[in-house]
Amino acid sequence: MMGMSSRERLLSSLHCETPDRIPVSPQGLGRLDPNSHIAHRLIEETDIIIYSGGGVDPFMANSIRSRTITEGSSTITLYSTSKFELRRVTRSTEKTSACVEFPLKTREDVEMLLEVPYIPPREEQIEEAARRFIETKDWLGDRGLCMYGIGDAICFPATWLSPEDLCIMWHDFPDLILEMVEVANKRLLPFVEELCKRGVDAFRIVGGEYASVQLGPKAFDLLVKLPDKELVDVIHSFGALAYFHNHGPIMRYLEPIAEIGVDALDPLEAPPWGDCDIGEAKRILKGRVCIVGNLDDMEVLDKKSRDEVLEMGEELIEKAGPDGFVLSGTASGIYGERAAFNFLALAELVRKAGF
């Protein structure tokens, strides 16, 4: 099979087929200037994956009023109804930002939020989200693959509760967290269906690591596997791609992820960042889920020499290729110029060697 475009090559691999050669896929442009020469080369010479999102929160949508206050390096968001007010604080530096205070802190807070009448996304909000995706997809064309990034249902409790409070509440009040996820999924599914109807044809699903890293296997089954299977069923009913993102130790979760029915999985991190044995992962997932990874963006691609990266890339291709494998990073989103040149070197290696 010869002459595939980058989009065709990626779709072939993501559907566990054997493309003309292994895709080499940066995920986004990291810290690069999108208008720079190196960014242009990545788009033209690799099989890049670009993410698009519409800025719509399907879980609360238009259900709660909010206002934002800036105080120095902190952004304070106040959510209010006639009965209560909640507060989120995000702190920023020159390089990053993080939530340092989460809105929900007690069981009573969660119960109050669940009692707020739900107002779903307006049609014009969904239209705008889909339009942004289509514009990015059309701009990229055959040079790569555009995916719509969505959080799955566990993202609702995990972004309104701190990591510590999520763990404690799952231990003390598991039925309440389960209710939050069930409510979130009922709101998410029709939103995704509407996006599909408007032409969104590839989704990157994030959120699984909130359970796999923080809560454990039982929580993963109840809070991720069951609702996400419904989500993937909706996506597949429109012929769209369902791509799953899950950081952290992954080996014990490979079978549950395969049971969700997703088409592909990233980043399958190698030790010491994760526990992935790529050969064993391939044995478990072969023919069912495409493997995307597993060169760490920061510790491998952005630090190791070209020769070291090429050697690691060849080893991964040997163990995970040629079918259902995309040679990629870990989707940190913050790789720099050194990693970009290493991606280009990997793409050249694959082209010349005909992997």
Tab-separated table of C-alpha atoms in Angstrom:
chain	number	residue	atom	x	y	z
A	1	MET	CA	0.000	0.000	0.000
A	2	MET	CA	1.707	3.190	-1.187
A	3	GLY	CA	1.106	6.888	-1.330
A	4	MET	CA	-1.127	7.376	1.701
A	5	SER	CA	-1.660	10.888	2.969
A	6	SER	CA	-0.948	11.580	6.636
A	7	ARG	CA	-4.667	11.552	7.408
A	8	GLU	CA	-5.159	8.230	5.621
A	9	ARG	CA	-2.090	6.776	7.326
A	10	LEU	CA	-3.319	7.778	10.771
A	11	LEU	CA	-6.848	6.519	10.204
A	12	SER	CA	-5.492	3.200	8.963
A	13	SER	CA	-3.367	2.743	12.074
A	14	LEU	CA	-6.020	4.020	14.475
A	15	HIS	CA	-8.394	1.393	13.112
A	16	CYS	CA	-5.751	-1.305	13.764
A	17	GLU	CA	-4.907	-1.743	10.100
A	18	THR	CA	-1.448	-1.707	8.467
A	19	PRO	CA	-0.654	1.577	6.692
A	20	ASP	CA	2.027	2.177	4.076
A	21	ARG	CA	4.365	3.127	6.949
A	22	ILE	CA	4.169	3.803	10.690
A	23	PRO	CA	2.760	7.274	11.405
A	24	VAL	CA	5.084	9.597	13.356
A	25	SER	CA	2.771	11.951	15.175
A	26	PRO	CA	3.497	15.003	17.301
A	27	GLN	CA	0.365	15.866	19.262
A	28	GLY	CA	-0.191	19.546	18.810
A	29	LEU	CA	2.627	22.052	18.398
A	30	GLY	CA	3.759	22.205	22.020
A	31	ARG	CA	5.557	25.450	22.864
A	32	LEU	CA	6.389	26.201	19.242
A	33	ASP	CA	5.295	29.385	17.533
A	34	PRO	CA	2.542	28.133	15.163
A	35	ASN	CA	3.865	30.508	12.509
A	36	SER	CA	7.495	29.362	12.794
A	37	HIS	CA	9.421	27.437	10.162
A	38	ILE	CA	9.829	24.422	12.449
A	39	ALA	CA	6.070	24.284	13.099
A	40	HIS	CA	5.454	24.420	9.352
A	41	ARG	CA	7.909	21.547	8.834
A	42	LEU	CA	6.197	19.422	11.488
A	43	ILE	CA	2.833	19.880	9.788
A	44	GLU	CA	4.256	19.067	6.363
A	45	GLU	CA	6.723	16.280	7.207
A	46	THR	CA	5.102	14.326	10.059
A	47	ASP	CA	1.654	12.824	10.597
A	48	ILE	CA	0.566	15.419	13.098
A	49	ILE	CA	-2.479	15.222	15.379
A	50	ILE	CA	-4.171	18.534	16.155
A	51	TYR	CA	-6.835	19.003	18.828
A	52	SER	CA	-9.840	21.278	18.656
A	53	GLY	CA	-12.408	22.080	21.305
A	54	GLY	CA	-15.324	24.444	21.342
A	55	GLY	CA	-15.102	25.832	24.864
A	56	VAL	CA	-18.494	24.389	25.842
A	57	ASP	CA	-19.001	22.798	29.264
A	58	PRO	CA	-21.675	20.141	28.726
A	59	PHE	CA	-21.897	19.295	32.440
A	60	MET	CA	-23.132	22.648	33.779
A	61	ALA	CA	-23.460	24.559	30.480
A	62	ASN	CA	-25.775	27.519	31.178
A	63	SER	CA	-27.070	26.235	34.512
A	64	ILE	CA	-25.138	28.503	36.861
A	65	ARG	CA	-24.065	32.145	36.775
A	66	SER	CA	-20.378	32.932	37.062
A	67	ARG	CA	-18.192	36.000	37.293
A	68	THR	CA	-14.425	36.326	37.277
A	69	ILE	CA	-12.128	38.516	39.355
A	70	THR	CA	-8.376	38.914	38.771
A	71	GLU	CA	-6.132	39.526	41.770
A	72	GLY	CA	-2.450	39.568	40.845
A	73	SER	CA	-1.511	36.121	39.550
A	74	SER	CA	-4.815	34.629	40.717
A	75	THR	CA	-8.076	34.330	38.815
A	76	ILE	CA	-11.125	33.887	41.040
A	77	THR	CA	-14.312	32.495	39.528
A	78	LEU	CA	-17.480	32.812	41.590
A	79	TYR	CA	-20.437	30.550	40.763
A	80	SER	CA	-23.727	31.693	42.206
A	81	THR	CA	-27.388	30.797	42.440
A	82	SER	CA	-30.145	32.169	44.635
A	83	LYS	CA	-29.138	29.628	47.300
A	84	PHE	CA	-25.320	29.548	47.372
A	85	GLU	CA	-22.017	30.775	46.012
A	86	LEU	CA	-18.987	28.630	45.161
A	87	ARG	CA	-15.418	29.762	44.508
A	88	ARG	CA	-12.615	28.542	42.244
A	89	VAL	CA	-9.102	30.015	42.352
A	90	THR	CA	-6.579	29.501	39.550
A	91	ARG	CA	-3.003	30.714	39.927
A	92	SER	CA	-0.758	31.422	36.941
A	93	THR	CA	2.962	31.765	36.282
A	94	GLU	CA	4.782	32.685	33.090
A	95	LYS	CA	4.753	29.024	32.009
A	96	THR	CA	1.631	27.393	33.404
A	97	SER	CA	-1.483	27.677	35.547
A	98	ALA	CA	-3.223	25.452	38.077
A	99	CYS	CA	-6.377	25.384	40.146
A	100	VAL	CA	-5.394	25.944	43.787
A	101	GLU	CA	-8.908	26.076	45.260
A	102	PHE	CA	-11.803	23.962	43.980
A	103	PRO	CA	-15.471	24.956	44.227
A	104	LEU	CA	-16.849	21.851	45.976
A	105	LYS	CA	-15.495	21.037	49.411
A	106	THR	CA	-18.218	19.129	51.266
A	107	ARG	CA	-20.964	16.607	50.646
A	108	GLU	CA	-23.470	19.417	51.067
A	109	ASP	CA	-21.747	21.417	48.316
A	110	VAL	CA	-22.083	18.476	45.932
A	111	GLU	CA	-25.749	17.975	46.794
A	112	MET	CA	-26.484	21.679	46.254
A	113	LEU	CA	-24.785	21.632	42.852
A	114	LEU	CA	-26.729	18.563	41.751
A	115	GLU	CA	-29.971	20.307	42.676
A	116	VAL	CA	-29.314	23.203	40.280
A	117	PRO	CA	-31.763	22.919	37.340
A	118	TYR	CA	-29.840	21.932	34.224
A	119	ILE	CA	-29.885	24.217	31.193
A	120	PRO	CA	-28.120	22.430	28.296
A	121	PRO	CA	-25.813	24.077	25.752
A	122	ARG	CA	-27.654	26.357	23.383
A	123	GLU	CA	-27.807	25.443	19.713
A	124	GLU	CA	-25.560	28.357	18.778
A	125	GLN	CA	-22.931	27.181	21.290
A	126	ILE	CA	-22.906	23.715	19.743
A	127	GLU	CA	-22.816	25.184	16.232
A	128	GLU	CA	-19.816	27.327	17.156
A	129	ALA	CA	-17.964	24.375	18.721
A	130	ALA	CA	-18.534	22.238	15.632
A	131	ARG	CA	-17.604	25.129	13.332
A	132	ARG	CA	-14.217	25.536	15.048
A	133	PHE	CA	-13.518	21.840	14.626
A	134	ILE	CA	-14.494	21.835	10.945
A	135	GLU	CA	-12.367	24.915	10.263
A	136	THR	CA	-9.314	23.303	11.887
A	137	LYS	CA	-9.949	20.024	10.075
A	138	ASP	CA	-10.303	21.809	6.725
A	139	TRP	CA	-7.140	23.859	7.342
A	140	LEU	CA	-5.135	20.729	8.196
A	141	GLY	CA	-6.576	18.762	5.287
A	142	ASP	CA	-4.707	15.552	4.464
A	143	ARG	CA	-1.601	16.648	6.383
A	144	GLY	CA	-2.783	15.092	9.665
A	145	LEU	CA	-5.794	14.362	11.832
A	146	CYS	CA	-7.956	16.764	13.799
A	147	MET	CA	-9.739	15.528	16.929
A	148	TYR	CA	-12.311	17.183	19.166
A	149	GLY	CA	-11.116	17.022	22.781
A	150	ILE	CA	-13.771	16.131	25.339
A	151	GLY	CA	-13.731	15.244	29.002
A	152	ASP	CA	-15.664	12.128	29.954
A	153	ALA	CA	-18.200	12.001	32.779
A	154	ILE	CA	-15.684	11.576	35.612
A	155	CYS	CA	-14.313	14.997	34.694
A	156	PHE	CA	-17.384	16.553	36.318
A	157	PRO	CA	-16.557	15.545	39.917
A	158	ALA	CA	-12.808	15.612	39.225
A	159	THR	CA	-12.805	19.260	38.138
A	160	TRP	CA	-15.197	20.524	40.806
A	161	LEU	CA	-13.536	18.658	43.704
A	162	SER	CA	-9.853	18.790	44.593
A	163	PRO	CA	-7.893	15.552	44.031
A	164	GLU	CA	-7.788	15.006	47.793
A	165	ASP	CA	-11.510	15.627	48.264
A	166	LEU	CA	-12.378	13.407	45.305
A	167	CYS	CA	-10.478	10.518	46.903
A	168	ILE	CA	-11.970	11.117	50.346
A	169	MET	CA	-15.492	11.483	49.021
A	170	TRP	CA	-15.169	8.322	46.908
A	171	HIS	CA	-14.224	6.507	50.108
A	172	ASP	CA	-16.889	8.115	52.329
A	173	PHE	CA	-19.751	8.749	49.890
A	174	PRO	CA	-19.226	6.608	46.778
A	175	ASP	CA	-22.906	6.758	45.819
A	176	LEU	CA	-22.683	10.543	45.604
A	177	ILE	CA	-19.686	10.469	43.250
A	178	LEU	CA	-21.426	7.798	41.197
A	179	GLU	CA	-24.488	10.049	40.981
A	180	MET	CA	-22.332	12.937	39.762
A	181	VAL	CA	-20.885	10.740	37.014
A	182	GLU	CA	-24.287	9.383	35.988
A	183	VAL	CA	-25.719	12.901	35.822
A	184	ALA	CA	-22.689	14.107	33.853
A	185	ASN	CA	-22.974	11.293	31.321
A	186	LYS	CA	-26.672	11.978	30.735
A	187	ARG	CA	-25.685	15.544	29.870
A	188	LEU	CA	-22.615	14.609	27.825
A	189	LEU	CA	-24.160	12.038	25.480
A	190	PRO	CA	-26.693	14.331	23.746
A	191	PHE	CA	-24.039	17.035	23.431
A	192	VAL	CA	-21.669	14.627	21.656
A	193	GLU	CA	-24.510	13.376	19.479
A	194	GLU	CA	-25.236	16.933	18.352
A	195	LEU	CA	-21.559	17.485	17.532
A	196	CYS	CA	-21.547	14.297	15.459
A	197	LYS	CA	-24.617	15.449	13.557
A	198	ARG	CA	-22.718	18.620	12.664
A	199	GLY	CA	-19.716	16.810	11.217
A	200	VAL	CA	-17.341	16.210	14.131
A	201	ASP	CA	-15.831	12.853	13.178
A	202	ALA	CA	-13.020	12.199	15.679
A	203	PHE	CA	-12.996	12.561	19.467
A	204	ARG	CA	-10.145	12.419	21.968
A	205	ILE	CA	-11.614	11.385	25.315
A	206	VAL	CA	-9.764	12.477	28.467
A	207	GLY	CA	-10.448	11.828	32.143
A	208	GLY	CA	-9.809	8.140	32.746
A	209	GLU	CA	-6.691	8.823	34.798
A	210	TYR	CA	-8.766	10.500	37.500
A	211	ALA	CA	-9.906	6.984	38.367
A	212	SER	CA	-6.937	4.844	37.318
A	213	VAL	CA	-4.335	7.007	39.090
A	214	GLN	CA	-6.349	8.344	42.042
A	215	LEU	CA	-9.148	5.906	42.844
A	216	GLY	CA	-8.298	2.397	41.627
A	217	PRO	CA	-9.759	-0.447	39.542
A	218	LYS	CA	-13.236	-0.607	41.113
A	219	ALA	CA	-13.717	3.101	40.573
A	220	PHE	CA	-12.408	2.787	37.010
A	221	ASP	CA	-15.026	0.152	36.207
A	222	LEU	CA	-17.906	2.150	37.691
A	223	LEU	CA	-16.884	5.730	36.912
A	224	VAL	CA	-15.073	5.288	33.583
A	225	LYS	CA	-15.667	1.957	31.862
A	226	LEU	CA	-19.462	1.850	32.144
A	227	PRO	CA	-20.267	5.478	31.214
A	228	ASP	CA	-17.515	5.704	28.605
A	229	LYS	CA	-18.829	2.622	26.831
A	230	GLU	CA	-22.105	4.499	26.335
A	231	LEU	CA	-20.143	7.513	25.098
A	232	VAL	CA	-18.136	5.452	22.619
A	233	ASP	CA	-21.300	3.738	21.390
A	234	VAL	CA	-22.749	7.168	20.514
A	235	ILE	CA	-19.539	8.206	18.738
A	236	HIS	CA	-19.355	4.959	16.759
A	237	SER	CA	-23.032	5.143	15.818
A	238	PHE	CA	-22.064	8.109	13.610
A	239	GLY	CA	-18.972	6.388	12.222
A	240	ALA	CA	-16.690	8.720	14.177
A	241	LEU	CA	-13.365	7.850	15.825
A	242	ALA	CA	-13.113	7.311	19.606
A	243	TYR	CA	-9.566	7.887	20.874
A	244	PHE	CA	-8.767	7.445	24.591
A	245	HIS	CA	-6.168	9.318	26.635
A	246	ASN	CA	-5.028	7.944	30.010
A	247	HIS	CA	-1.814	8.893	31.808
A	248	GLY	CA	-0.088	6.894	34.524
A	249	PRO	CA	0.314	3.160	35.207
A	250	ILE	CA	-1.797	1.459	32.557
A	251	MET	CA	-1.145	-2.276	32.293
A	252	ARG	CA	-3.917	-3.401	34.664
A	253	TYR	CA	-6.371	-1.129	32.823
A	254	LEU	CA	-5.698	-2.296	29.258
A	255	GLU	CA	-8.435	-4.911	29.245
A	256	PRO	CA	-11.100	-2.580	30.738
A	257	ILE	CA	-10.150	0.092	28.190
A	258	ALA	CA	-10.470	-2.438	25.373
A	259	GLU	CA	-13.907	-3.354	26.750
A	260	ILE	CA	-14.976	0.293	26.467
A	261	GLY	CA	-14.576	-0.208	22.719
A	262	VAL	CA	-12.247	2.694	21.938
A	263	ASP	CA	-10.275	2.730	18.718
A	264	ALA	CA	-6.960	3.948	20.124
A	265	LEU	CA	-5.132	4.644	23.377
A	266	ASP	CA	-2.345	7.025	24.375
A	267	PRO	CA	0.212	7.571	25.897
A	268	LEU	CA	1.129	4.153	27.417
A	269	GLU	CA	4.006	5.666	29.378
A	270	ALA	CA	7.160	3.643	29.941
A	271	PRO	CA	8.855	3.456	33.345
A	272	PRO	CA	9.564	5.487	35.408
A	273	TRP	CA	6.566	7.645	34.408
A	274	GLY	CA	4.240	4.704	33.871
A	275	ASP	CA	4.434	0.920	33.843
A	276	CYS	CA	3.901	0.092	30.175
A	277	ASP	CA	5.652	-2.898	28.655
A	278	ILE	CA	4.957	-2.037	25.028
A	279	GLY	CA	5.362	-5.614	23.791
A	280	GLU	CA	2.926	-6.982	26.352
A	281	ALA	CA	0.525	-4.106	25.694
A	282	LYS	CA	0.609	-4.982	21.996
A	283	ARG	CA	-0.127	-8.621	22.795
A	284	ILE	CA	-3.153	-7.637	24.899
A	285	LEU	CA	-4.555	-4.976	22.563
A	286	LYS	CA	-3.581	-6.281	19.108
A	287	GLY	CA	-6.419	-6.016	16.629
A	288	ARG	CA	-8.672	-4.225	19.129
A	289	VAL	CA	-7.070	-0.939	20.189
A	290	CYS	CA	-4.348	1.035	18.411
A	291	ILE	CA	-1.307	1.901	20.555
A	292	VAL	CA	-0.214	5.558	20.395
A	293	GLY	CA	3.070	6.481	22.115
A	294	ASN	CA	5.253	6.108	24.074
A	295	LEU	CA	8.212	8.504	23.829
A	296	ASP	CA	7.937	10.982	26.688
A	297	ASP	CA	7.719	14.515	25.269
A	298	MET	CA	9.815	16.136	27.969
A	299	GLU	CA	12.208	13.485	29.300
A	300	VAL	CA	12.963	11.710	26.004
A	301	LEU	CA	12.116	13.814	22.976
A	302	ASP	CA	13.110	17.135	24.544
A	303	LYS	CA	16.274	15.914	26.302
A	304	LYS	CA	17.847	12.893	24.631
A	305	SER	CA	20.106	13.026	21.579
A	306	ARG	CA	18.873	12.365	18.067
A	307	ASP	CA	20.619	8.998	17.955
A	308	GLU	CA	19.135	7.899	21.278
A	309	VAL	CA	15.639	8.881	20.160
A	310	LEU	CA	16.030	7.067	16.843
A	311	GLU	CA	17.199	3.925	18.628
A	312	MET	CA	14.195	4.058	20.978
A	313	GLY	CA	11.876	4.681	18.035
A	314	GLU	CA	13.183	1.665	16.126
A	315	GLU	CA	12.723	-0.546	19.190
A	316	LEU	CA	9.122	0.631	19.621
A	317	ILE	CA	8.353	0.005	15.952
A	318	GLU	CA	9.759	-3.501	16.205
A	319	LYS	CA	7.666	-4.307	19.280
A	320	ALA	CA	4.410	-2.506	18.455
A	321	GLY	CA	4.221	-2.233	14.663
A	322	PRO	CA	3.397	-2.465	11.880
A	323	ASP	CA	-0.383	-2.631	12.447
A	324	GLY	CA	-2.305	-0.544	14.951
A	325	PHE	CA	0.634	1.585	16.086
A	326	VAL	CA	1.367	5.318	15.991
A	327	LEU	CA	4.844	6.438	17.073
A	328	SER	CA	4.190	9.477	19.207
A	329	GLY	CA	4.916	11.366	22.399
A	330	THR	CA	2.899	11.571	25.578
A	331	ALA	CA	0.740	14.544	24.591
A	332	SER	CA	2.150	16.807	27.280
A	333	GLY	CA	1.401	19.746	25.031
A	334	ILE	CA	4.572	21.540	26.148
A	335	TYR	CA	7.374	20.042	24.045
A	336	GLY	CA	9.937	22.398	22.578
A	337	GLU	CA	12.164	22.828	19.549
A	338	ARG	CA	14.545	19.972	20.377
A	339	ALA	CA	11.645	17.524	20.505
A	340	ALA	CA	10.326	18.944	17.228
A	341	PHE	CA	13.620	18.155	15.484
A	342	ASN	CA	13.560	14.671	16.993
A	343	PHE	CA	10.042	14.131	15.625
A	344	LEU	CA	11.329	15.165	12.203
A	345	ALA	CA	14.252	12.754	12.514
A	346	LEU	CA	11.885	9.908	13.417
A	347	ALA	CA	9.685	10.727	10.423
A	348	GLU	CA	12.749	10.685	8.141
A	349	LEU	CA	13.851	7.353	9.602
A	350	VAL	CA	10.462	5.770	8.963
A	351	ARG	CA	10.297	7.097	5.386
A	352	LYS	CA	13.772	5.889	4.503
A	353	ALA	CA	13.506	2.517	6.232
A	354	GLY	CA	9.986	1.876	4.971
A	355	PHE	CA	8.733	0.757	8.394
